XYZ file of C-alpha atoms in Angstrom:
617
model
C 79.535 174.787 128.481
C 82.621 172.932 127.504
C 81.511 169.338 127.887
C 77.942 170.327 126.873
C 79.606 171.533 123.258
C 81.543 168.251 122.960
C 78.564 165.728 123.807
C 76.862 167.549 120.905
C 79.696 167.196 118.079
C 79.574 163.540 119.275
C 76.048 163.257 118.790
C 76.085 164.984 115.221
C 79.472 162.821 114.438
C 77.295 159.472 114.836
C 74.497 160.501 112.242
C 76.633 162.167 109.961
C 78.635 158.824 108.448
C 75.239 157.137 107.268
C 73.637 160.529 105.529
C 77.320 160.863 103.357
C 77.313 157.492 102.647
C 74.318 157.429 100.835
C 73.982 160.814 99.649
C 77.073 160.438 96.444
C 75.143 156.974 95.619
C 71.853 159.289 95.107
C 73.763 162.595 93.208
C 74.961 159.615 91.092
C 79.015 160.467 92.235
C 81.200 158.550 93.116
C 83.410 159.106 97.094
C 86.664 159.901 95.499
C 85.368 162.964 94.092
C 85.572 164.564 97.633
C 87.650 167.927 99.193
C 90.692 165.150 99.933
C 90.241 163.228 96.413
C 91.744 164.056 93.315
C 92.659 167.048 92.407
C 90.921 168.729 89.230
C 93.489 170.846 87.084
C 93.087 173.786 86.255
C 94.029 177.011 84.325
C 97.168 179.493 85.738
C 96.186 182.678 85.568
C 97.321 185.001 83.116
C 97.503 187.746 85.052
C 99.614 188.195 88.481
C 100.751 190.950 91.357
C 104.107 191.395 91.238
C 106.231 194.110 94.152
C 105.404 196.305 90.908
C 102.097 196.101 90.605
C 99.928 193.677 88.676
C 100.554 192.518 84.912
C 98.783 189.990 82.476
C 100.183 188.230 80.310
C 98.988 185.792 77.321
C 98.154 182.011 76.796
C 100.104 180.512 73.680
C 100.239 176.786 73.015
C 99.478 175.879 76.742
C 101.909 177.586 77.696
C 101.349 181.422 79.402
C 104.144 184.323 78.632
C 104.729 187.439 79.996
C 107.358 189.673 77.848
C 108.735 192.595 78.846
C 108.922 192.407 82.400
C 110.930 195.302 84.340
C 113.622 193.866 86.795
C 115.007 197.146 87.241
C 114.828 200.762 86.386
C 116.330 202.019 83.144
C 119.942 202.645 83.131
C 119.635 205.849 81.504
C 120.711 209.609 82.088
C 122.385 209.705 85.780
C 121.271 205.828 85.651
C 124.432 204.895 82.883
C 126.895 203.612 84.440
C 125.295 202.959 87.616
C 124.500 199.613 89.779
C 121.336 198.705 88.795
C 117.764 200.295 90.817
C 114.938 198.714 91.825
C 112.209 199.205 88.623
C 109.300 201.828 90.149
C 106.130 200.470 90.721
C 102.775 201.046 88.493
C 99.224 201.420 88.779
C 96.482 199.305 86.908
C 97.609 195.831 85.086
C 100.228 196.337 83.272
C 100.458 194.344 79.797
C 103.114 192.284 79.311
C 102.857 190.850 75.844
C 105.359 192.650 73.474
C 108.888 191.490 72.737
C 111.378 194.575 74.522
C 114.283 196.074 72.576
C 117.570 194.318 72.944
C 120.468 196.172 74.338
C 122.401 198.870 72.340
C 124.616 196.784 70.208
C 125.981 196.464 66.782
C 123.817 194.434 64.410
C 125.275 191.043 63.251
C 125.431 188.931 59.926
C 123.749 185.238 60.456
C 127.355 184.563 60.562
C 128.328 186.896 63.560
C 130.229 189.095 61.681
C 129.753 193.070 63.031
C 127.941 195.466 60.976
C 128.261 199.294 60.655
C 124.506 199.447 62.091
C 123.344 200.100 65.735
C 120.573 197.938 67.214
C 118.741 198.180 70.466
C 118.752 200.467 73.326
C 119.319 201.384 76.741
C 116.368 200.949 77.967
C 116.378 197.021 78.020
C 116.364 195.502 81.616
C 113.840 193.463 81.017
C 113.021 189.437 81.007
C 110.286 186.920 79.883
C 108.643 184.448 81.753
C 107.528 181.377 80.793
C 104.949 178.579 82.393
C 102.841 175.812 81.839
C 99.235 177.001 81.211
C 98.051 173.964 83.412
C 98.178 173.530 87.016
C 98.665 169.715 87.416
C 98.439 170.280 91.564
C 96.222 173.016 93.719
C 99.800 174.027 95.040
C 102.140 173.414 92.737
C 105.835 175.400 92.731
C 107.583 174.601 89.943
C 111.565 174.337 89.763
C 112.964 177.876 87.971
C 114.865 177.429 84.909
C 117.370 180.976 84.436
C 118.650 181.215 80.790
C 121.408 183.856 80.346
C 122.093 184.487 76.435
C 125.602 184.220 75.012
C 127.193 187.019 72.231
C 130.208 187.669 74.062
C 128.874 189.875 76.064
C 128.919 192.368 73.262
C 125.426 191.629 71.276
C 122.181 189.062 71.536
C 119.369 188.975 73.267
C 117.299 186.909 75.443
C 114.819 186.170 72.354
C 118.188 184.689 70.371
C 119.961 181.581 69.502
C 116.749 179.952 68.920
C 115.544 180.039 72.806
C 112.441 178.885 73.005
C 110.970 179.055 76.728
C 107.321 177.992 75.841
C 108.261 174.732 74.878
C 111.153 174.181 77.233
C 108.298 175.177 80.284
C 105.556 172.883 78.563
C 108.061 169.897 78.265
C 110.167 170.300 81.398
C 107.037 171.412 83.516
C 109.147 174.468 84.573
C 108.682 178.034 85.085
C 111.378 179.961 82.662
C 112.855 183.075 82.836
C 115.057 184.701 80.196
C 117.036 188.107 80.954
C 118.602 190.909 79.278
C 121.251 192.780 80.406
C 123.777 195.540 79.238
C 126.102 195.018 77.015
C 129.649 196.421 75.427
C 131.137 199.250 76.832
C 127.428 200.147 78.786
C 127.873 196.557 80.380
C 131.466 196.343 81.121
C 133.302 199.635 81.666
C 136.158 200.338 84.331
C 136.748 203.867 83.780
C 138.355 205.797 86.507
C 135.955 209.179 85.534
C 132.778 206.454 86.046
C 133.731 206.219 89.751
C 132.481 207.446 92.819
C 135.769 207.411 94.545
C 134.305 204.713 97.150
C 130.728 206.108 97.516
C 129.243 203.440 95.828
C 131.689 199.712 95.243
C 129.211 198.366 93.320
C 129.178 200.993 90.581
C 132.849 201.756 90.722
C 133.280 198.053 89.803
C 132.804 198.491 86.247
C 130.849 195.046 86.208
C 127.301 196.694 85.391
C 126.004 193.622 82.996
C 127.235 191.479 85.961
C 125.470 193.742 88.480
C 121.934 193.644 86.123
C 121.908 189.618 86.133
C 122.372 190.047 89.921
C 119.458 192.372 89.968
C 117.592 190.186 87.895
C 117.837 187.424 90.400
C 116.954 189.490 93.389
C 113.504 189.936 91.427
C 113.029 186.301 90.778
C 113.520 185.802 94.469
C 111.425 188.405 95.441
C 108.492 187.689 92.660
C 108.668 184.103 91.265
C 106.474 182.703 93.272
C 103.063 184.754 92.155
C 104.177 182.946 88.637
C 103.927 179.519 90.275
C 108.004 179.122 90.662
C 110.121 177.558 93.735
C 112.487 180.348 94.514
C 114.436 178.016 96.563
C 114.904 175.569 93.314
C 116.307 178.023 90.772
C 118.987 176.635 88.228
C 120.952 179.679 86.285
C 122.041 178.587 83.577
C 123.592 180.581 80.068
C 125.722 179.876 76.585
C 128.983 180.943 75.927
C 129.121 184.672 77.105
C 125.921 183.334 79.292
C 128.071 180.479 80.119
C 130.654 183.110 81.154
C 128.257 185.513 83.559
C 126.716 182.234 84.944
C 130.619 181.515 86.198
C 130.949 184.916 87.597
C 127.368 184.756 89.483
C 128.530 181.234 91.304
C 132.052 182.938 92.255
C 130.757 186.741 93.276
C 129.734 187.196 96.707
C 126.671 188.880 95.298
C 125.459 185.788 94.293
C 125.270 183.967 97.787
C 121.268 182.633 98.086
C 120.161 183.915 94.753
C 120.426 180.024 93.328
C 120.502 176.765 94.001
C 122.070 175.088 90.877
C 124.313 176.069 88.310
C 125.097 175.149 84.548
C 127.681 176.066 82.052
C 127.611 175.534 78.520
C 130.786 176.395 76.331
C 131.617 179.065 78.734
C 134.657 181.166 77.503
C 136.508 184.307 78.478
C 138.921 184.913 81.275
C 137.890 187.547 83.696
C 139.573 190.757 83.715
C 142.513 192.062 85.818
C 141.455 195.950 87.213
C 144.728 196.717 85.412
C 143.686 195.698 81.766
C 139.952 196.718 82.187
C 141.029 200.353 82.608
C 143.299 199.993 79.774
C 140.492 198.832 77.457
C 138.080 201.506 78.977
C 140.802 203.780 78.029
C 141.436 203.128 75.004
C 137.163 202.413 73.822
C 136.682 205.898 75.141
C 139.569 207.174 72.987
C 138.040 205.748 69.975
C 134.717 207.436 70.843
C 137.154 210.830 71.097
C 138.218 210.175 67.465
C 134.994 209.537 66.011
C 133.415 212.730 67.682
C 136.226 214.706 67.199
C 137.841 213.977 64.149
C 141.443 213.134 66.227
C 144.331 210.181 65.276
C 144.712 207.957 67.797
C 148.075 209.823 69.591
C 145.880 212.913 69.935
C 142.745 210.969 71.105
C 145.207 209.777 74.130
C 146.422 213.047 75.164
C 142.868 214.326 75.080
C 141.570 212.011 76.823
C 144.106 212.737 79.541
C 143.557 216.345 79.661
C 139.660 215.883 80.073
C 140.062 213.436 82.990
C 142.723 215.986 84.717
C 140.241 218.457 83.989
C 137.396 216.655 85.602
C 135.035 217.002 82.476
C 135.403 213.572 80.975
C 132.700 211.893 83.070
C 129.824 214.755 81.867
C 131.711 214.356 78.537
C 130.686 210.805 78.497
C 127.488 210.730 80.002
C 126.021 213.354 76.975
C 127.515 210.898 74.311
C 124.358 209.065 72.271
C 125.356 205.313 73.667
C 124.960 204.200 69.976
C 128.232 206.654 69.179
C 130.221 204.436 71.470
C 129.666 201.057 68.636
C 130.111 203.282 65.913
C 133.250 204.060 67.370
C 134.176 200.217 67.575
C 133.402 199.472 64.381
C 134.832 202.097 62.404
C 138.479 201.868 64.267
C 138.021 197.626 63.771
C 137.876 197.136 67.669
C 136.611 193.309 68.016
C 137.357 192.698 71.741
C 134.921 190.429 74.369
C 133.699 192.146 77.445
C 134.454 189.502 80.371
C 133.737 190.452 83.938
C 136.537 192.825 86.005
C 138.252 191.594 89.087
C 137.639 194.186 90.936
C 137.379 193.211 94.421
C 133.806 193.928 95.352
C 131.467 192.464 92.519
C 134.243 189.550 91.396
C 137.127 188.701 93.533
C 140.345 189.809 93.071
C 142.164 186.597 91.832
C 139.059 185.476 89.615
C 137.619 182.126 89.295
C 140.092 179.281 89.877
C 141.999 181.169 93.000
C 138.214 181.671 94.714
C 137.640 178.178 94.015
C 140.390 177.108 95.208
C 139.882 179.138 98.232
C 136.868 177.525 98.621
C 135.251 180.995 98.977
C 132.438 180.547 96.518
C 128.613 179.730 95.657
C 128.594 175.890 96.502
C 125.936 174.212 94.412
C 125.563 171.700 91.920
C 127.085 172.104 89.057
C 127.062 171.192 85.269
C 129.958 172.327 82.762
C 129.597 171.076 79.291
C 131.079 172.072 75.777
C 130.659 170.578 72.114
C 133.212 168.309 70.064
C 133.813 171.237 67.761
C 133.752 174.334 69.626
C 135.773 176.192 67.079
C 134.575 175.049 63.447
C 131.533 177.923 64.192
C 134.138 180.334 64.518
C 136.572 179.117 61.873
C 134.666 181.021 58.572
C 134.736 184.247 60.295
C 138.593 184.042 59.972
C 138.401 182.968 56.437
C 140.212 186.314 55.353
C 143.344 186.278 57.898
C 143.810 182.377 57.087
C 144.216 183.286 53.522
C 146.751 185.719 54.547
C 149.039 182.675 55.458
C 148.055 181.286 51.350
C 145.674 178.610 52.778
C 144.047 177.378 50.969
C 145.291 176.985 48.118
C 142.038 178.073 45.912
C 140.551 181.049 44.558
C 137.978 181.116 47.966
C 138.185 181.080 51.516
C 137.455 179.442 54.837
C 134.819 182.671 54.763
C 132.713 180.340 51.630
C 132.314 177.243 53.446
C 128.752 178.050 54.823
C 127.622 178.988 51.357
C 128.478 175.198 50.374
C 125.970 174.467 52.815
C 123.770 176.853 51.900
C 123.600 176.141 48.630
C 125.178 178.830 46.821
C 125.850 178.954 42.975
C 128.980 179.304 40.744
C 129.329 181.233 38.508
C 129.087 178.339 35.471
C 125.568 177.833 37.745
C 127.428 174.539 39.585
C 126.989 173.920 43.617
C 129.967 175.314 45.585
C 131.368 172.135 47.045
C 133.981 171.716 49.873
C 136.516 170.652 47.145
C 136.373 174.299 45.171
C 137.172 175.893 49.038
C 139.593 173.502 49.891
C 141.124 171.932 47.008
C 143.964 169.894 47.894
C 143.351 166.909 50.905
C 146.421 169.224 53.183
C 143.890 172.035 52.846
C 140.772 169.586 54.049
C 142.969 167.876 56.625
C 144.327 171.069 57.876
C 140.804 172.613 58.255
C 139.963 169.245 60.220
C 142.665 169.478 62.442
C 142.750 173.110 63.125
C 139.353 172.840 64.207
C 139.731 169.709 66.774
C 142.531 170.899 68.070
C 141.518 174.408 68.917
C 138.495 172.709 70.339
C 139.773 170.429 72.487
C 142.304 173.713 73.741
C 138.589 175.031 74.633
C 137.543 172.405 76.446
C 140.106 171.513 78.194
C 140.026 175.080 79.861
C 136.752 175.988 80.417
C 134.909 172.229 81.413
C 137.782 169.888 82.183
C 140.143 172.162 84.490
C 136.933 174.075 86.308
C 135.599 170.717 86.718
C 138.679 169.228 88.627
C 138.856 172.459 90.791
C 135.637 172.332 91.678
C 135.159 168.883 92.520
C 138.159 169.280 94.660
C 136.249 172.049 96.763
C 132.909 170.313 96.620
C 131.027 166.913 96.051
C 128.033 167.731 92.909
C 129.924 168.638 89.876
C 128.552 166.926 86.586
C 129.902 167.554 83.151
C 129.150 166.859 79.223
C 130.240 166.538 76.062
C 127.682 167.006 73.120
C 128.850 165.259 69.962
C 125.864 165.447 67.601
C 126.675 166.097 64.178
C 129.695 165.032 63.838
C 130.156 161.911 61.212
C 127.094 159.041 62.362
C 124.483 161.528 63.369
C 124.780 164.815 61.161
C 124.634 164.373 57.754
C 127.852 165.501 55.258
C 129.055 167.991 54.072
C 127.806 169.746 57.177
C 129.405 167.271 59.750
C 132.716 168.521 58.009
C 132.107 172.248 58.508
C 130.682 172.725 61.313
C 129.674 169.193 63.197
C 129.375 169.442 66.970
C 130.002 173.310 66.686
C 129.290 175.866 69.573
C 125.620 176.258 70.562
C 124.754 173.688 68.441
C 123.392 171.732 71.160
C 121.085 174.549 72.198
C 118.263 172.986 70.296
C 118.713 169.898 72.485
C 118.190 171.317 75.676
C 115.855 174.224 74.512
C 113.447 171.420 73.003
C 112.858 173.542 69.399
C 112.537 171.691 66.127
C 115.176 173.764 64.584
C 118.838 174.466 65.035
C 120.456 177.554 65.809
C 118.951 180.649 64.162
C 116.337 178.277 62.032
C 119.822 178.111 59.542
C 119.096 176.304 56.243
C 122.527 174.252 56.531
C 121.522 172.881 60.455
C 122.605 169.480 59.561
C 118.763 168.606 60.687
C 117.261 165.846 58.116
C 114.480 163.304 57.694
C 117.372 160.754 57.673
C 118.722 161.620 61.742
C 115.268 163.217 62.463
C 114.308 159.557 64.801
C 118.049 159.544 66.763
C 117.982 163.649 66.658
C 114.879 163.916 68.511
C 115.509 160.541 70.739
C 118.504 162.402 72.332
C 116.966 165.391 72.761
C 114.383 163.782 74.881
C 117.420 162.634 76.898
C 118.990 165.579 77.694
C 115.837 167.614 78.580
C 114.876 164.510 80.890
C 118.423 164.954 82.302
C 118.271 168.876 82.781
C 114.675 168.770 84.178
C 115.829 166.499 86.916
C 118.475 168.585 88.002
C 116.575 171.805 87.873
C 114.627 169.565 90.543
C 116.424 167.948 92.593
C 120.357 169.207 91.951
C 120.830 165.839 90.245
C 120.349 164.685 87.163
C 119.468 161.146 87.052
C 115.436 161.017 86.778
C 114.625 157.962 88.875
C 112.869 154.925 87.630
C 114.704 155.523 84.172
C 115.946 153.596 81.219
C 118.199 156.191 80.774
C 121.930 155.899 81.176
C 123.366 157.299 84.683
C 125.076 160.290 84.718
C 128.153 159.601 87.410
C 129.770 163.057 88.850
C 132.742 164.774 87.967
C 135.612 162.881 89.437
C 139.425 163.374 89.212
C 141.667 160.082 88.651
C 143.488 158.784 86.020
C 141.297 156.393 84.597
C 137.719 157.734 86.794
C 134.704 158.820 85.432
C 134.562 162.498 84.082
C 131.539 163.563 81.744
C 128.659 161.931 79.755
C 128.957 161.988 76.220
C 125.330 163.146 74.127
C 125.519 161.955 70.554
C 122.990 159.541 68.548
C 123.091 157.403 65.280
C 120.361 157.851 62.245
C 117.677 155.550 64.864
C 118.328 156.528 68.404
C 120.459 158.214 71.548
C 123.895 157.128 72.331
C 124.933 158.278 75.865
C 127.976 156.859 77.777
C 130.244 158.132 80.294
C 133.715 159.321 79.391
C 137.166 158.882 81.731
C 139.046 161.358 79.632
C 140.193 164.663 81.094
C 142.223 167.052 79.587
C 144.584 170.101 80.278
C 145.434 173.269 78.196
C 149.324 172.084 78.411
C 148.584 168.523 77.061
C 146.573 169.465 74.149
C 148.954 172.773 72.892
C 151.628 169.488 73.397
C 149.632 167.290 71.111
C 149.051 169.467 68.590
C 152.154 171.076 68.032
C 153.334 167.173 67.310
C 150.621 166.463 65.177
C 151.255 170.230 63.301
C 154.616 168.922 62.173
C 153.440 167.713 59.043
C 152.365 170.804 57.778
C 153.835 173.711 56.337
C 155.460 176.432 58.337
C 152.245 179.020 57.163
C 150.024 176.346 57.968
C 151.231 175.933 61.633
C 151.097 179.785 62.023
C 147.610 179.967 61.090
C 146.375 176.800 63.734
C 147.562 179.034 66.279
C 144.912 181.612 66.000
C 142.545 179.001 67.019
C 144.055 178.061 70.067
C 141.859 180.442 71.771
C 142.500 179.614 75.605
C 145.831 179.922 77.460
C 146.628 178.364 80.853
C 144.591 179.852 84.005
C 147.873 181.075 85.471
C 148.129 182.984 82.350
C 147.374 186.267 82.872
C 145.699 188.040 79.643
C 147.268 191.232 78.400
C 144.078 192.198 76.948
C 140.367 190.347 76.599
């Protein structure tokens, strides 16, 4: 029966060849247009099955969102405080197409300054999801692009800082996904009442925003695929505070397989000792104390003793509205960062450097980056306790300086200029140099000494330094406020049209609109490739090379992004610098000032050596 089956396939095999060679020439078609030719794109479908259950989501601008999409179950009721739970699954298609509350925070000025008003809530582990609405091949898995947002771990959301995923995943042919997680004291809360004396590591920890972005990743392993996505090319990636947790996911154990590249931009904060994380939970639960009960500060100590000795703090705390908790913050003026806790099970004991050092890490490629002028964003908000030290010399302070750019009126009905906030040339030069200086301090922690350690411990470590809008690309008097300021350069890599928060004083004009928008299509070139392939360089390209991370006197460190009025400049840099060398440098350069004025440049030195331990965050 065998051989009687095979002489017939040979027969059939012999007349087939002349009937298909003939029949496309009489349907009018052409060969090509077979099974194996080319592949006709198609649509992505809007709606998926996730572990979950199914969801749909919308098309907008070629480009297909889902919003609102449950990693995890919401921390609420026994669930505060807790290591995040799988979210519970659903029946029917879920619709994923509104924008989910934020986190419980405090509402923020455009200029980051706190407000007395609570925003968000609990319920808020969530993320977005981003793709191209076009398939361009029948099985197409697109490289994962994670976006962590910054806000110092205390406030933002996934939806700020001008994060734009639609166009980032339409450009960068991408899937995108942006997360929330907790934030504050429901984030980051080492409190010995919160703990299950050893029952549970992960919740004693105290690191619950760092436990939700490790949830969140889990899901993205576990689901990214039935949105088109590689789950074995995922790059996380984050801003300041995001730059922060992305850090802390490439050093925590937790982290091992849940990504494959890694990228830090302006990351800041030291982690935590378990020593001075239960002295700030302490002393954030004392001022809840005093706002509920009406208590000065000695008393809200001793009470807070009492309750934990009589084991009724933790149902104490877990009653509290979580909005009570800011309130509490605000009204007793406490302004403290939430980094991550070394507490031995979620983030090793010695925190970043020692685990690097050790070698006992996430090894992947890397990218740490920062802008020129880190601090000048930050530099305003401290307009008040500047002009405590009598600088400047005017009637106004550094607090005015983005009304100049705004456009704000005198009272005669004149512009406010940068000559009516700083009046004399010391008070412009000292704003200059207060601001490079504490910027350079920034960088030289957080890019420049991460970046030696790491390449030290491992071979793909890339770094950059964003100069746009500094004199030659932005446009004056904005280039003297704020130039290269933090996440300034988020509108590079994010692809939008506008700068951060859609400001009116961006430093965006017709005049560097052609070099503005020629680097930008640099850098996404450059990120797409490495969300690829772990390196940046896109082959075939006219574009500069970007040459790794490598220590040496006069060896090449970082790439440099800045642009004229007509087009991109990019070049690599050799200089490398240390927290020691710049405090040296400026405290030289300082000596020309006043004895005020050198007191006040030290609030912006906002980084101290690794081996310094911080008292408090």
């Amino acid at each position: 029966m065998k051989r009687d089956i095979q002489k017939t396939s040979k027969k059939r095999s012999r007349r087939l060849p002349g009937f298909f060679l003939v029949l496309p020439f009489y349907l009018g078609v052409s060969i090509c247009l077979s099974p194996v030719g080319v592949f006709a794109a198609k649509d992505f479908s809007a709606t998926v099955r996730t572990q979950q259950g199914w969801m749909k989501g919308y098309v907008s601008d070629g480009a297909i969102i889902w919003r609102g999409v449950p990693y995890a179950a919401p921390p609420v009721g026994e669930l505060r405080w807790k290591a995040p739970r799988e979210a519970s699954p659903w029946r029917g298609v879920r619709s994923a197409v509104s924008r989910p509350s934020a986190c419980t925070q405090l509402a923020t000025t455009e200029e980051g300054i706190r407000t007395g008003k609570v925003e968000g809530c609990e319920d808020c582990l969530y993320l977005n999801i981003y793709r191209p609405q076009r398939l361009s091949s029948p099985k197409e898995k697109l490289p994962v692009y994670v976006w962590i947002h910054g806000g110092a771990n205390y406030k933002g959301s996934m939806e700020d800082f001008s994060f734009d995923g639609k166009t980032l995943a339409k450009r960068s042919n991408m899937v995108v996904v942006a997360i929330q997680y907790r934030l504050g004291p429901m984030g980051w809360l080492y409190q010995p009442a919160l703990r299950t004396r050893g029952a549970d590591p992960l919740t004693d920890s105290g690191n619950f925003g760092t436990l939700d972005t490790v949830c969140a990743l889990n899901w993205i392993q576990k689901n990214i695929a039935a949105f088109g996505g590689d789950p074995r090319r995922v790059l996380i990636t984050g801003e300041s505070a995001g730059a922060h947790n992305v850090m802390n996911l490439v050093i925590s154990p937790l982290g091992k397989g849940l990504f494959q590249r890694a990228m830090s931009q302006s990351g800041g904060m030291q982690t935590m000792t378990a020593e001075v994380a239960q002295k700030q939970a302490n002393f954030i639960v004392e001022q809840l104390i005093r706002l509920k009960e009406g208590l000065d500060q000695v008393a809200a100590e001793q009470r807070r003793i009492t309750m934990e000795k009589d084991g009724i703090l933790t149902a104490y705390l877990r009653k509290v509205d979580a909005q009570d908790f800011f309130l509490a913050l605000y009204k007793y003026d406490v302004t403290w960062d939430y980094p991550a806790v070394n507490d031995g099970a979620v983030m090793p004991v010695g925190g970043w450097i020692p685990a690097i050092k050790a070698g006992k890490y996430n090894k992947v490629p890397i990218i740490l980056g920062g802008t020129e002028s880190e601090s000048k964003l930050f530099m305003p908000r401290y307009g008040s306790m500047v002009k405590q030290s009598g600088i400047p010399s005017g009637d106004y302070t550094w607090s005015d300086l983005p009304d100049v750019l705004g456009g704000k009126l005198k009272a005669d009905g004149g512009p406010l200029t940068i000559e009516d906030v700083l009046p004399s040339p010391m008070d412009r030069d000292f704003y200059r140099d207060a601001g490079f200086f504490g910027s350079r301090n920034w960088r030289a922690k957080y890019v420049d000494t991460v970046a030696h350690e790491l390449s030290l411990a491992q071979n793909a470590v890339y770094a950059y330094l964003f100069r746009w809008g500094e004199d030659g690309s932005g446009s004056y008097p904005f280039s003297f406020v704020f130039g290269a300021a933090h996440a300034w350069e988020l509108s590079f890599f994010f692809g939008t049209k506008h700068s951060l928060g859609n400001r009116s004083y961006s430093g965006f004009t017709q005049a560097n609109e052609a070099g503005r928008k020629d680097l930008q299509d640099a850098i996404m070139a450059y990120i797409a490739q490495f969300a690829r392939t772990g390196d940046p360089n896109p082959p075939k390209s006219r574009l500069p090379r970007w040459g790794k991370w490598t220590n040496g006197s006069d060896s090449p460190k970082m790439i440099v992004f800045d642009a004229d009025f007509e087009k991109a400049k990019i070049g690599m840099s050799n200089a490398e610098m240390t927290v020691e060398g710049v405090t040296a440098e400026m405290k030289a350069a300082m000596q020309k000032y006043p004895r005020n004025y050198r007191s006040a440049a030290q609030i912006f030195q906002f980084s101290r050596p690794w081996n310094v331990t911080p008292t408090q965050p």
